[in-house]
Coordinates of N, CA and C in Angstrom, one line a residue:
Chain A
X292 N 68.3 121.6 101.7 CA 68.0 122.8 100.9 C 68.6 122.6 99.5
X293 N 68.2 123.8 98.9 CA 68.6 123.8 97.6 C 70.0 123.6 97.3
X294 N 70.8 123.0 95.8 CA 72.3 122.7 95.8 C 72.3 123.4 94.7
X295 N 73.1 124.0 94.1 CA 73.9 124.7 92.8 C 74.9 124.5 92.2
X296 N 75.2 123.4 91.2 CA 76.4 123.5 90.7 C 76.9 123.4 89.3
X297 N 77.9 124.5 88.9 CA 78.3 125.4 88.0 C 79.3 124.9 87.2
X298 N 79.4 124.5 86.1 CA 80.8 124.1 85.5 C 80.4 124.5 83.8
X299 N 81.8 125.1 83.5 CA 82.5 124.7 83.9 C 83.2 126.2 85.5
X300 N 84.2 126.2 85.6 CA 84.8 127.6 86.7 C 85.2 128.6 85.6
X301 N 86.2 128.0 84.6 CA 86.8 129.2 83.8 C 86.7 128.6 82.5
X302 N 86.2 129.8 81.8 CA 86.4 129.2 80.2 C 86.5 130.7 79.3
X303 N 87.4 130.1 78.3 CA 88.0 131.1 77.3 C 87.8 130.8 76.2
X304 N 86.9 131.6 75.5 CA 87.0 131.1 73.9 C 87.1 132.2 73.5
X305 N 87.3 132.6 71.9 CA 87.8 133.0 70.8 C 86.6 134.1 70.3
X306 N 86.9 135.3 70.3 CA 86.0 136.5 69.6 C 84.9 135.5 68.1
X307 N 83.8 135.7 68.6 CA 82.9 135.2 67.9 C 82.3 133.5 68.0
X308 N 83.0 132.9 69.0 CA 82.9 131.5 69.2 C 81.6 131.6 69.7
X309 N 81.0 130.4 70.0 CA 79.9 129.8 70.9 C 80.4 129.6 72.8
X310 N 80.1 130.2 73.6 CA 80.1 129.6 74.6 C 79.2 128.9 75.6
X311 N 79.3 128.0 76.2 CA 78.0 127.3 77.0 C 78.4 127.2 78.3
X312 N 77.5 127.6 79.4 CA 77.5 127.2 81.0 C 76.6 126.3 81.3
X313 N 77.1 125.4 82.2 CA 76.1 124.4 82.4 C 75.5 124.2 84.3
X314 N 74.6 124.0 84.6 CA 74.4 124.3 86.2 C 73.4 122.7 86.3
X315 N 73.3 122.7 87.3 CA 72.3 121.1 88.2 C 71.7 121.8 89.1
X316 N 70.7 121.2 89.8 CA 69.9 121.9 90.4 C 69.9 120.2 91.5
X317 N 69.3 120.6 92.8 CA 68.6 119.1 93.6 C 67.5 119.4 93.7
X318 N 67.1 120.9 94.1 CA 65.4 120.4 94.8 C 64.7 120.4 93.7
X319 N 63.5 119.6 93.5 CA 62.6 119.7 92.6 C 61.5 120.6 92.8
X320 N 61.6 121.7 93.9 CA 60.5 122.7 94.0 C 60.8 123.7 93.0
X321 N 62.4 124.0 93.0 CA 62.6 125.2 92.5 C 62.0 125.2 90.9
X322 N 61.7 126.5 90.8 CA 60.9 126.7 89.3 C 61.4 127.8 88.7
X323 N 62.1 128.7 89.3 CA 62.7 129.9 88.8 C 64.2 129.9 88.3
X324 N 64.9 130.2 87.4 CA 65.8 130.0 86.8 C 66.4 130.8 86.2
X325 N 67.2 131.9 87.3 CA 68.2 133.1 86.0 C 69.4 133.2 86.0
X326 N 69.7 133.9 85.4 CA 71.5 134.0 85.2 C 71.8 135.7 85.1
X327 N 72.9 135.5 85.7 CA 73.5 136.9 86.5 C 74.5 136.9 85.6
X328 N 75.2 138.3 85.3 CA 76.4 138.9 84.7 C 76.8 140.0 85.4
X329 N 78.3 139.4 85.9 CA 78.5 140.4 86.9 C 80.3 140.7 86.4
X330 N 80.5 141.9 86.1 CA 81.8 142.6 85.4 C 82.1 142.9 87.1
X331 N 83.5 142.8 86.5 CA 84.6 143.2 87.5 C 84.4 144.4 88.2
X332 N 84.1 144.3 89.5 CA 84.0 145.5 90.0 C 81.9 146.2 90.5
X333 N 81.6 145.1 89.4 CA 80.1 145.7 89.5 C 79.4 144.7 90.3
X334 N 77.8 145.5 90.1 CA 77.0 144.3 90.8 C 76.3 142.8 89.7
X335 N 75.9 141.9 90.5 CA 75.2 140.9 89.3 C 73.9 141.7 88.8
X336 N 73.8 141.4 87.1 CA 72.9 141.9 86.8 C 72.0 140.6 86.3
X337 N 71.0 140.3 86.1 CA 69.6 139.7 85.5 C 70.1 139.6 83.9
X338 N 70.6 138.8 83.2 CA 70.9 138.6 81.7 C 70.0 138.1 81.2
X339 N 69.0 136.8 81.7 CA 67.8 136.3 81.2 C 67.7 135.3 82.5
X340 N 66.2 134.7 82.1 CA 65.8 133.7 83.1 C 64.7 132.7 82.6
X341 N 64.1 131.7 83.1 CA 63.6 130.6 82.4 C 62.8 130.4 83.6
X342 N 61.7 129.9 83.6 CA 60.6 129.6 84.4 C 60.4 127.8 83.7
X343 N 59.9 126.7 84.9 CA 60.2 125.7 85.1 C 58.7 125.0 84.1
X344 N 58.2 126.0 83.3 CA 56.6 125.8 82.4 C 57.3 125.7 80.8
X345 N 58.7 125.9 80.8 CA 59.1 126.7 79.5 C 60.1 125.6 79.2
X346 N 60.7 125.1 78.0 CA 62.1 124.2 78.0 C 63.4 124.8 77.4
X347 N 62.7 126.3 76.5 CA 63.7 127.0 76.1 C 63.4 128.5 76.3
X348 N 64.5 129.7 76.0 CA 64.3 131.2 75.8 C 65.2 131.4 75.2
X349 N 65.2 132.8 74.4 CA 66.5 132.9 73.7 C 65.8 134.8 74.5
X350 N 67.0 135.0 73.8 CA 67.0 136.6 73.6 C 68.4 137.0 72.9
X351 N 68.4 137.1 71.8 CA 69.3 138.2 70.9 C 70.5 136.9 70.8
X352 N 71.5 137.1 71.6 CA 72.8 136.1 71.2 C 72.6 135.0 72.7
X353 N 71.9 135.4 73.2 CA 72.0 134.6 74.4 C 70.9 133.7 74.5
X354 N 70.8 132.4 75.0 CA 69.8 131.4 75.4 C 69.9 130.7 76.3
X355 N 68.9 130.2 77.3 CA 69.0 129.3 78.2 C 68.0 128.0 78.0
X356 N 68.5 126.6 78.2 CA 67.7 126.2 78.1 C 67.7 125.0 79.5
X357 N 66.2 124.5 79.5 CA 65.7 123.9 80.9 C 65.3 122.6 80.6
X358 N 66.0 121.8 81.2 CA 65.8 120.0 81.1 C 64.9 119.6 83.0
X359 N 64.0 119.6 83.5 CA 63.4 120.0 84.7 C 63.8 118.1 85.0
X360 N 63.4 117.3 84.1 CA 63.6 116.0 84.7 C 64.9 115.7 85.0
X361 N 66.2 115.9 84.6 CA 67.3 116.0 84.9 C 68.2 116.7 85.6
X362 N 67.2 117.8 86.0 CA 67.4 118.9 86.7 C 68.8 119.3 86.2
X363 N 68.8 120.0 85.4 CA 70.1 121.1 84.2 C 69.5 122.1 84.0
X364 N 70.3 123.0 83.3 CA 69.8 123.9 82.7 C 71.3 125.3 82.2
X365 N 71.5 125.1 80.9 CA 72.3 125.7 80.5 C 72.1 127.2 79.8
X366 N 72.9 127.9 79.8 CA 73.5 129.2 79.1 C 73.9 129.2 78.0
X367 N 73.5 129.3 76.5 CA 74.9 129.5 75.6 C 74.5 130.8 75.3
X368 N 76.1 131.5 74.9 CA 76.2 132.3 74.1 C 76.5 132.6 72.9
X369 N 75.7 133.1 71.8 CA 76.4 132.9 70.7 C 77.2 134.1 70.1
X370 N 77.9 134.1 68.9 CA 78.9 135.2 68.5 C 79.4 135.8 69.4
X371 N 80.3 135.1 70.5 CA 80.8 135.8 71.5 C 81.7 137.1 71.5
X372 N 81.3 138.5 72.2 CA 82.4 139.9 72.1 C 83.2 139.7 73.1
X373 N 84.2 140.6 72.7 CA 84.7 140.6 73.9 C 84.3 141.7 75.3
X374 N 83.3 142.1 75.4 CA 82.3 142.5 76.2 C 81.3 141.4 77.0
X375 N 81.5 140.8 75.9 CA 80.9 139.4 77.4 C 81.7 138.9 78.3
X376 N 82.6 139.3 78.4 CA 83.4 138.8 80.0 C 83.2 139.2 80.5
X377 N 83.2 138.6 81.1 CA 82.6 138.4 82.6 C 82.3 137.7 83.3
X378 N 81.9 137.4 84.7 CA 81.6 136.1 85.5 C 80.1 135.9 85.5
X379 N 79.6 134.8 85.2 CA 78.5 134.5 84.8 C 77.6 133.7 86.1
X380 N 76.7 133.5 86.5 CA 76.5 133.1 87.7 C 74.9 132.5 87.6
X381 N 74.3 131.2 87.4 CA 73.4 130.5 87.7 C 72.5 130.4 88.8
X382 N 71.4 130.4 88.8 CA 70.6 130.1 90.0 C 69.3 129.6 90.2
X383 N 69.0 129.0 91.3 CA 67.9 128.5 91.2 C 66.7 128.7 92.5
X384 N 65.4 128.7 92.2 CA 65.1 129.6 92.9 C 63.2 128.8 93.1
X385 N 62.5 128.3 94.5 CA 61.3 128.1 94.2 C 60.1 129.2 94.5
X386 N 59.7 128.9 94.0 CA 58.5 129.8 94.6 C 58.3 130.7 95.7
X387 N 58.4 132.2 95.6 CA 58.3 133.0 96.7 C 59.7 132.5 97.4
X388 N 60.6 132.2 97.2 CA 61.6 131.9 98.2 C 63.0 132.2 97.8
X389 N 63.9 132.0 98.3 CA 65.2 132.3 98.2 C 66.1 131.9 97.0
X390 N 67.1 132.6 96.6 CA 67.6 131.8 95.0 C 68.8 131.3 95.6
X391 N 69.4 130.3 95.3 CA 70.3 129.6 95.3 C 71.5 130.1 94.2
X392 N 72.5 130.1 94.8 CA 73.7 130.5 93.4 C 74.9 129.7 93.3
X393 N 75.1 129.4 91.6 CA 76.1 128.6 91.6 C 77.1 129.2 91.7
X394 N 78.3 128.7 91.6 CA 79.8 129.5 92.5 C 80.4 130.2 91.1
X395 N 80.0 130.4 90.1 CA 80.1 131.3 88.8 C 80.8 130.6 87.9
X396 N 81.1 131.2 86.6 CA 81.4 130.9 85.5 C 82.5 132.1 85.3
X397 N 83.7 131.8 85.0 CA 84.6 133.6 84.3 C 84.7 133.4 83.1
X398 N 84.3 134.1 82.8 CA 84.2 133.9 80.7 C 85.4 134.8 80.0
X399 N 85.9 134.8 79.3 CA 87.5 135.6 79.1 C 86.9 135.1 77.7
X400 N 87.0 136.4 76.6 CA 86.5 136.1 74.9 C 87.5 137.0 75.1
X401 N 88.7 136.4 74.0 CA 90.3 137.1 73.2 C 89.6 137.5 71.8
X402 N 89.7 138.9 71.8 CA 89.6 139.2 70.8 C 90.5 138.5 70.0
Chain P
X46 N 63.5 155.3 89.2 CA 64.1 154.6 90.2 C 65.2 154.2 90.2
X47 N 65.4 154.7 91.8 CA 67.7 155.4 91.7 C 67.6 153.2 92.6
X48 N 67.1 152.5 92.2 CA 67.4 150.9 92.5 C 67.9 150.8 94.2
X49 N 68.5 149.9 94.1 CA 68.8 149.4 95.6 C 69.9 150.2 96.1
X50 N 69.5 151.1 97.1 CA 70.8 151.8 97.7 C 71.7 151.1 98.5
X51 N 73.0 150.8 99.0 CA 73.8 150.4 99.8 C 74.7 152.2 100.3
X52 N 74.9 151.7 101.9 CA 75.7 152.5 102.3 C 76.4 152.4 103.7
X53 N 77.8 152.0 103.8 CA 78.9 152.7 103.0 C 79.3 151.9 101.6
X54 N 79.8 152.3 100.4 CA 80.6 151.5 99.8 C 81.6 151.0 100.1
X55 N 82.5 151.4 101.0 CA 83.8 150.7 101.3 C 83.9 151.6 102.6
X56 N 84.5 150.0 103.4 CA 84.5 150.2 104.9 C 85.9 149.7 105.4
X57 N 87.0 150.6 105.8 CA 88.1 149.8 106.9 C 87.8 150.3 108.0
X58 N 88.1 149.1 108.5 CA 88.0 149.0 110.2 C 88.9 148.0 110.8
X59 N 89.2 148.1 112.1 CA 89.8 147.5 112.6 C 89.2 146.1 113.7
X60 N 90.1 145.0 113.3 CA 89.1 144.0 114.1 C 88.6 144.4 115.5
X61 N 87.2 143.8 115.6 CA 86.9 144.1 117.2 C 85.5 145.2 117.2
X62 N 85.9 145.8 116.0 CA 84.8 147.2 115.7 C 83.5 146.6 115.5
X63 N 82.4 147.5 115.4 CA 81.0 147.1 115.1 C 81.4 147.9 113.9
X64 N 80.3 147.3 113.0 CA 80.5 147.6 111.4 C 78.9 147.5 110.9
X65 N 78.3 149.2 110.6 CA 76.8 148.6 110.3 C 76.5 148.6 108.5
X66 N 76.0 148.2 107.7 CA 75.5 148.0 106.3 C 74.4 148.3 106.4
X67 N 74.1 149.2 105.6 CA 72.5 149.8 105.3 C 72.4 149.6 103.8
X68 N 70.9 149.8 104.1 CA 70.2 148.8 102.5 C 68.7 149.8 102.3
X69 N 68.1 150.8 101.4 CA 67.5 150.5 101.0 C 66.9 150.1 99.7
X70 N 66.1 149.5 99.9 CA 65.4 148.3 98.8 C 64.4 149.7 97.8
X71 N 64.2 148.8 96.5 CA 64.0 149.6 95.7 C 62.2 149.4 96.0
X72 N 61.2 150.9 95.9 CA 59.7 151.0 96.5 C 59.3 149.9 95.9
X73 N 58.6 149.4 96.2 CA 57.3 147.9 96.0 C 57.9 147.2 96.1
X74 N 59.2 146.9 96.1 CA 59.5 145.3 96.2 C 59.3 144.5 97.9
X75 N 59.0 143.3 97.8 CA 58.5 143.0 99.3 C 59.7 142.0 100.2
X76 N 60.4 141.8 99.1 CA 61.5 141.2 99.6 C 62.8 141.8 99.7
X77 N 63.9 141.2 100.7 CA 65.3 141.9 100.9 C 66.3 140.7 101.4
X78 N 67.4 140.5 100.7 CA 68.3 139.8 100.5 C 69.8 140.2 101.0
X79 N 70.1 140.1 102.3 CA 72.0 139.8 102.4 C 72.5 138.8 101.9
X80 N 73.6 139.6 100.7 CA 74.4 138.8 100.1 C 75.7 138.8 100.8
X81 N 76.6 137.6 100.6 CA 78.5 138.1 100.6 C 78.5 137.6 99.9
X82 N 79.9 138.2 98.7 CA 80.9 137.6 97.9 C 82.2 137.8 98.5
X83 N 82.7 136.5 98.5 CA 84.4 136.4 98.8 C 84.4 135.4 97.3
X84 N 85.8 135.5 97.2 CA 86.7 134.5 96.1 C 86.7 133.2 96.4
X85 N 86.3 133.0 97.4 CA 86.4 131.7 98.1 C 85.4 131.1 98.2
X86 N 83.9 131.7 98.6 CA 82.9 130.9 98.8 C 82.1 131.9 97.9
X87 N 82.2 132.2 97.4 CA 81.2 132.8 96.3 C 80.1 133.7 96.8
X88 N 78.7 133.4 96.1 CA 77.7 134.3 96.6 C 77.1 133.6 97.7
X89 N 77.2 134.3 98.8 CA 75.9 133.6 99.9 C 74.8 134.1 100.7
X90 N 74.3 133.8 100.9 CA 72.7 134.2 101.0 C 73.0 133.8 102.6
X91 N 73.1 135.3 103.1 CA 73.2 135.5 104.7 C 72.0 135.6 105.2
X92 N 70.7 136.1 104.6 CA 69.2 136.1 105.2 C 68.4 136.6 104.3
X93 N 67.5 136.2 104.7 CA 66.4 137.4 103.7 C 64.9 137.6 104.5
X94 N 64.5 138.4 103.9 CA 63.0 139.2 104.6 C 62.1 139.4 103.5
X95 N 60.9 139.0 104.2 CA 59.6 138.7 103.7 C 58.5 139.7 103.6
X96 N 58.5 140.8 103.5 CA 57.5 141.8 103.9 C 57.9 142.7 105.5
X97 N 59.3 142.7 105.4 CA 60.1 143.2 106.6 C 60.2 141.9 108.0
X98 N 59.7 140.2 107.5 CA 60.0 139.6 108.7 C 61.1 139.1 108.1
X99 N 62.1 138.5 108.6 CA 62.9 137.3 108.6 C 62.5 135.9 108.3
X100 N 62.8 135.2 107.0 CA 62.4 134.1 106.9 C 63.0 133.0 106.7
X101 N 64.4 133.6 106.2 CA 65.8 132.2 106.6 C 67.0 133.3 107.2
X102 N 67.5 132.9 108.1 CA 68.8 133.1 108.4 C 70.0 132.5 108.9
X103 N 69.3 130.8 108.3 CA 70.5 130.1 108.0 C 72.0 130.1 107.7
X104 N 71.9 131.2 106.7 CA 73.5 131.6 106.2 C 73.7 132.3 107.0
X105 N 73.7 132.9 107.8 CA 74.3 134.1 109.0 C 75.1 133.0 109.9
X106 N 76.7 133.8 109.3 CA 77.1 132.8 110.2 C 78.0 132.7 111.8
X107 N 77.3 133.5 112.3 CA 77.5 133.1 113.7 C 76.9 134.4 114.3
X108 N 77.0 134.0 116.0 CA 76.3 135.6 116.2 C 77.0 136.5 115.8
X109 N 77.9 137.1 115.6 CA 78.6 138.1 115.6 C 77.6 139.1 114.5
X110 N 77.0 137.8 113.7 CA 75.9 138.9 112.9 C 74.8 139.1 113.1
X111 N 73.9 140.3 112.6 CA 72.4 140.4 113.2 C 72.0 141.0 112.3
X112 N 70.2 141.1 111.9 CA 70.1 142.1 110.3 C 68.9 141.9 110.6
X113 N 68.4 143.6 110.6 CA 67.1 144.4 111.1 C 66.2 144.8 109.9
X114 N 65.1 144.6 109.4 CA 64.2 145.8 108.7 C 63.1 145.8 109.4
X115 N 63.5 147.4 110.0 CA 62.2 147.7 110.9 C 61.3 148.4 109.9
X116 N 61.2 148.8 108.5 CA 60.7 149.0 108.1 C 60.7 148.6 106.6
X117 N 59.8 149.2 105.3 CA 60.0 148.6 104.2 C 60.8 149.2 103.2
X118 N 61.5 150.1 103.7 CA 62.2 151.1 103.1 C 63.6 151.0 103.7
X119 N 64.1 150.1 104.7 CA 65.5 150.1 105.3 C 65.9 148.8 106.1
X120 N 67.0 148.7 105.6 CA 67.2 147.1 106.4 C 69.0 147.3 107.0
X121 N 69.2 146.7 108.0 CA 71.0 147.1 108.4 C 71.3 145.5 108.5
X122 N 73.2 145.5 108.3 CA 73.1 144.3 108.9 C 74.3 144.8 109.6
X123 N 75.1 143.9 110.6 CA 75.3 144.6 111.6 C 76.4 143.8 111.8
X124 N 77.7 143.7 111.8 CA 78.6 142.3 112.7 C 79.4 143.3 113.8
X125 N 79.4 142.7 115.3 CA 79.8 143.2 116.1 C 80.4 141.8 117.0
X126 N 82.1 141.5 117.4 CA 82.6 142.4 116.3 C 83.1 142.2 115.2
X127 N 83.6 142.8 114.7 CA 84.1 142.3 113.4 C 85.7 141.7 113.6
X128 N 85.7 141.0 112.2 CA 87.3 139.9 112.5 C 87.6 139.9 111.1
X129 N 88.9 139.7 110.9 CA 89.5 139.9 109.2 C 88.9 139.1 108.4
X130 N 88.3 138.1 109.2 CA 87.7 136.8 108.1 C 86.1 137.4 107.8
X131 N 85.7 138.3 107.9 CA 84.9 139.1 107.4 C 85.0 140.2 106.6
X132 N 85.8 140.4 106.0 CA 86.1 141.1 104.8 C 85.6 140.5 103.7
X133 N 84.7 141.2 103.2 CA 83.8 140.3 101.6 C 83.4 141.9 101.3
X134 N 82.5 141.5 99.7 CA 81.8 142.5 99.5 C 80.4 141.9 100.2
X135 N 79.5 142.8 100.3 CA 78.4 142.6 100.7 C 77.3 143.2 99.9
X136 N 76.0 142.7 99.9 CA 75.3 142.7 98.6 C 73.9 142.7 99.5
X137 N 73.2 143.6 99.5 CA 71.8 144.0 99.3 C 71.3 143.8 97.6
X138 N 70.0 143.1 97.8 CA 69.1 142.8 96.8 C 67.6 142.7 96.9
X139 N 66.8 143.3 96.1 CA 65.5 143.3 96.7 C 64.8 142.7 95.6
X140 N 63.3 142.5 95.7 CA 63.3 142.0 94.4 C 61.2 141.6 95.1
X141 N 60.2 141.6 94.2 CA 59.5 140.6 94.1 C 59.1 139.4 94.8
X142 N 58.1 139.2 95.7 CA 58.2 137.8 96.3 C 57.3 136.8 95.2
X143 N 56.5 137.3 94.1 CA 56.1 136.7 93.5 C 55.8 136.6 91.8
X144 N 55.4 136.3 90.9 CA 55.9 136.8 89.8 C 57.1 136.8 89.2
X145 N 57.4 138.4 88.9 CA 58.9 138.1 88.2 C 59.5 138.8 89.5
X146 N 60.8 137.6 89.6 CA 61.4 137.7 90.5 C 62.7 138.0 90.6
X147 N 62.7 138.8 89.8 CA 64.4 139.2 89.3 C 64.9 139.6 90.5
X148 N 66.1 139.5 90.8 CA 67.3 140.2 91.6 C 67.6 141.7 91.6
X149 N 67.4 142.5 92.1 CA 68.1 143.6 91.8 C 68.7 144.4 92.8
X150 N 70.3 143.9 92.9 CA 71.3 144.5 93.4 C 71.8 145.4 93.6
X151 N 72.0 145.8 95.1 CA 72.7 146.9 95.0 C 74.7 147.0 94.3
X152 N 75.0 148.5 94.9 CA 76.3 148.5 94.2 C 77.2 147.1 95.5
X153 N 76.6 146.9 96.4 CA 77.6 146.5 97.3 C 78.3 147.0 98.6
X154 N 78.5 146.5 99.6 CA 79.7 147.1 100.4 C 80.9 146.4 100.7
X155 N 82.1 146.9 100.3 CA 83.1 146.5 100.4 C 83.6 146.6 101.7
X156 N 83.7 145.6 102.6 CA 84.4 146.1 103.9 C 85.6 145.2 104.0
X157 N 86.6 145.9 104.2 CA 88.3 145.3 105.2 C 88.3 145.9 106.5
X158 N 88.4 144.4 107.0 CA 88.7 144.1 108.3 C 89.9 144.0 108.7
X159 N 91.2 144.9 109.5 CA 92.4 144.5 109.5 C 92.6 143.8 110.8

């Protein structure tokens, strides 16, 4: 089955820095590609996602982008607040089928 | 749309107890997802359903668990009995089998097992 893995575990950077997550993927079926934000206490939410036809997305300060032959696919964030902490969480996902989750990201931006 | 209901949010019980989780999924979506989070093993994908069948229940991890949708509007999942090392949150998600297939989570059930 599908494998998911997340690195870095914990990362801290600086009110307004750049942050990046990075994830791998094994199976080559999967084509679906999103990322979760989940605050302490709540449920994972849908932040954006990337389809396996596409090599990049952005939306506002956030972007993912998809390397399919290497099977990667990273997160940055840019102008990080400190409202983006949170645990960040990768996945991968084929067709009609089950998503795979990497074991998360905890993001801590000091004001 | 009031999204994916979970219910109870938080459950103590004592080992040995049956312990049920109820889930309904938000209308149209054709799929349903048991999640757990523990600190330890992260998110895992205890089953999921297809149009109300069962199509992996791989991650279920031993009998002690069992997870019903008799219909498309309600799904339970059930551990009997229960043991401390089953204390997680637990995560209903429904979502899309095709297209956009976003996640969408319920609040969770918190259960402690003493």
């Amino acid at each position: 089955g599908e494998n998911v893995e997340q690195h870095p575990s914990t990362l801290s950077v600086q009110e307004g820095d750049s942050a990046v997550i990075k994830c791998t993927y094994s199976d080559s079926a999967s084509n679906y590609f999103p990322w979760y934000k989940q605050e302490l206490g709540k449920r994972p939410q849908l932040i954006i996602d990337i389809r396996s036809n596409v090599g990049e997305k952005k939306d506002q300060r956030i972007a993912v982008t998809l390397n399919k032959t290497a099977k990667h696919f990273s997160l940055h964030i840019t102008e990080t607040q400190p409202e983006d902490s949170a645990v960040y969480f990768c996945a991968a996902s084929p067709s009609a089928g089950k998503s795979t989750f990497g074991d998360g990201t905890t993001l801590t931006v000091k004001p | 749309d009031a999204g994916v209901i979970q219910s109870p949010r938080h459950e103590v019980t004592e080992m040995g107890q049956e312990v049920t989780l109820r889930c309904k999924p938000i209308s149209g979506h054709n799929s349903l997802f048991w999640y757990r989070q523990t600190m330890m093993r992260g998110l895992e994908l205890l089953i999921y359903f297809n149009n109300n069948v069962p199509i992996d229940d791989s991650g279920m991890p031993e009998d002690r668990f069992s997870a019903k949708m008799p219909n498309a509007s309600f799904s339970t999942l059930k551990i009997q009995p229960s043991e401390p090392r089953d204390s997680a949150v637990y995560f209903c998600a429904s979502s899309l089998s095709s297209g956009i297939r976003e996640l969408f989570f319920g609040e969770g059930s918190r259960l402690t097992v003493l």
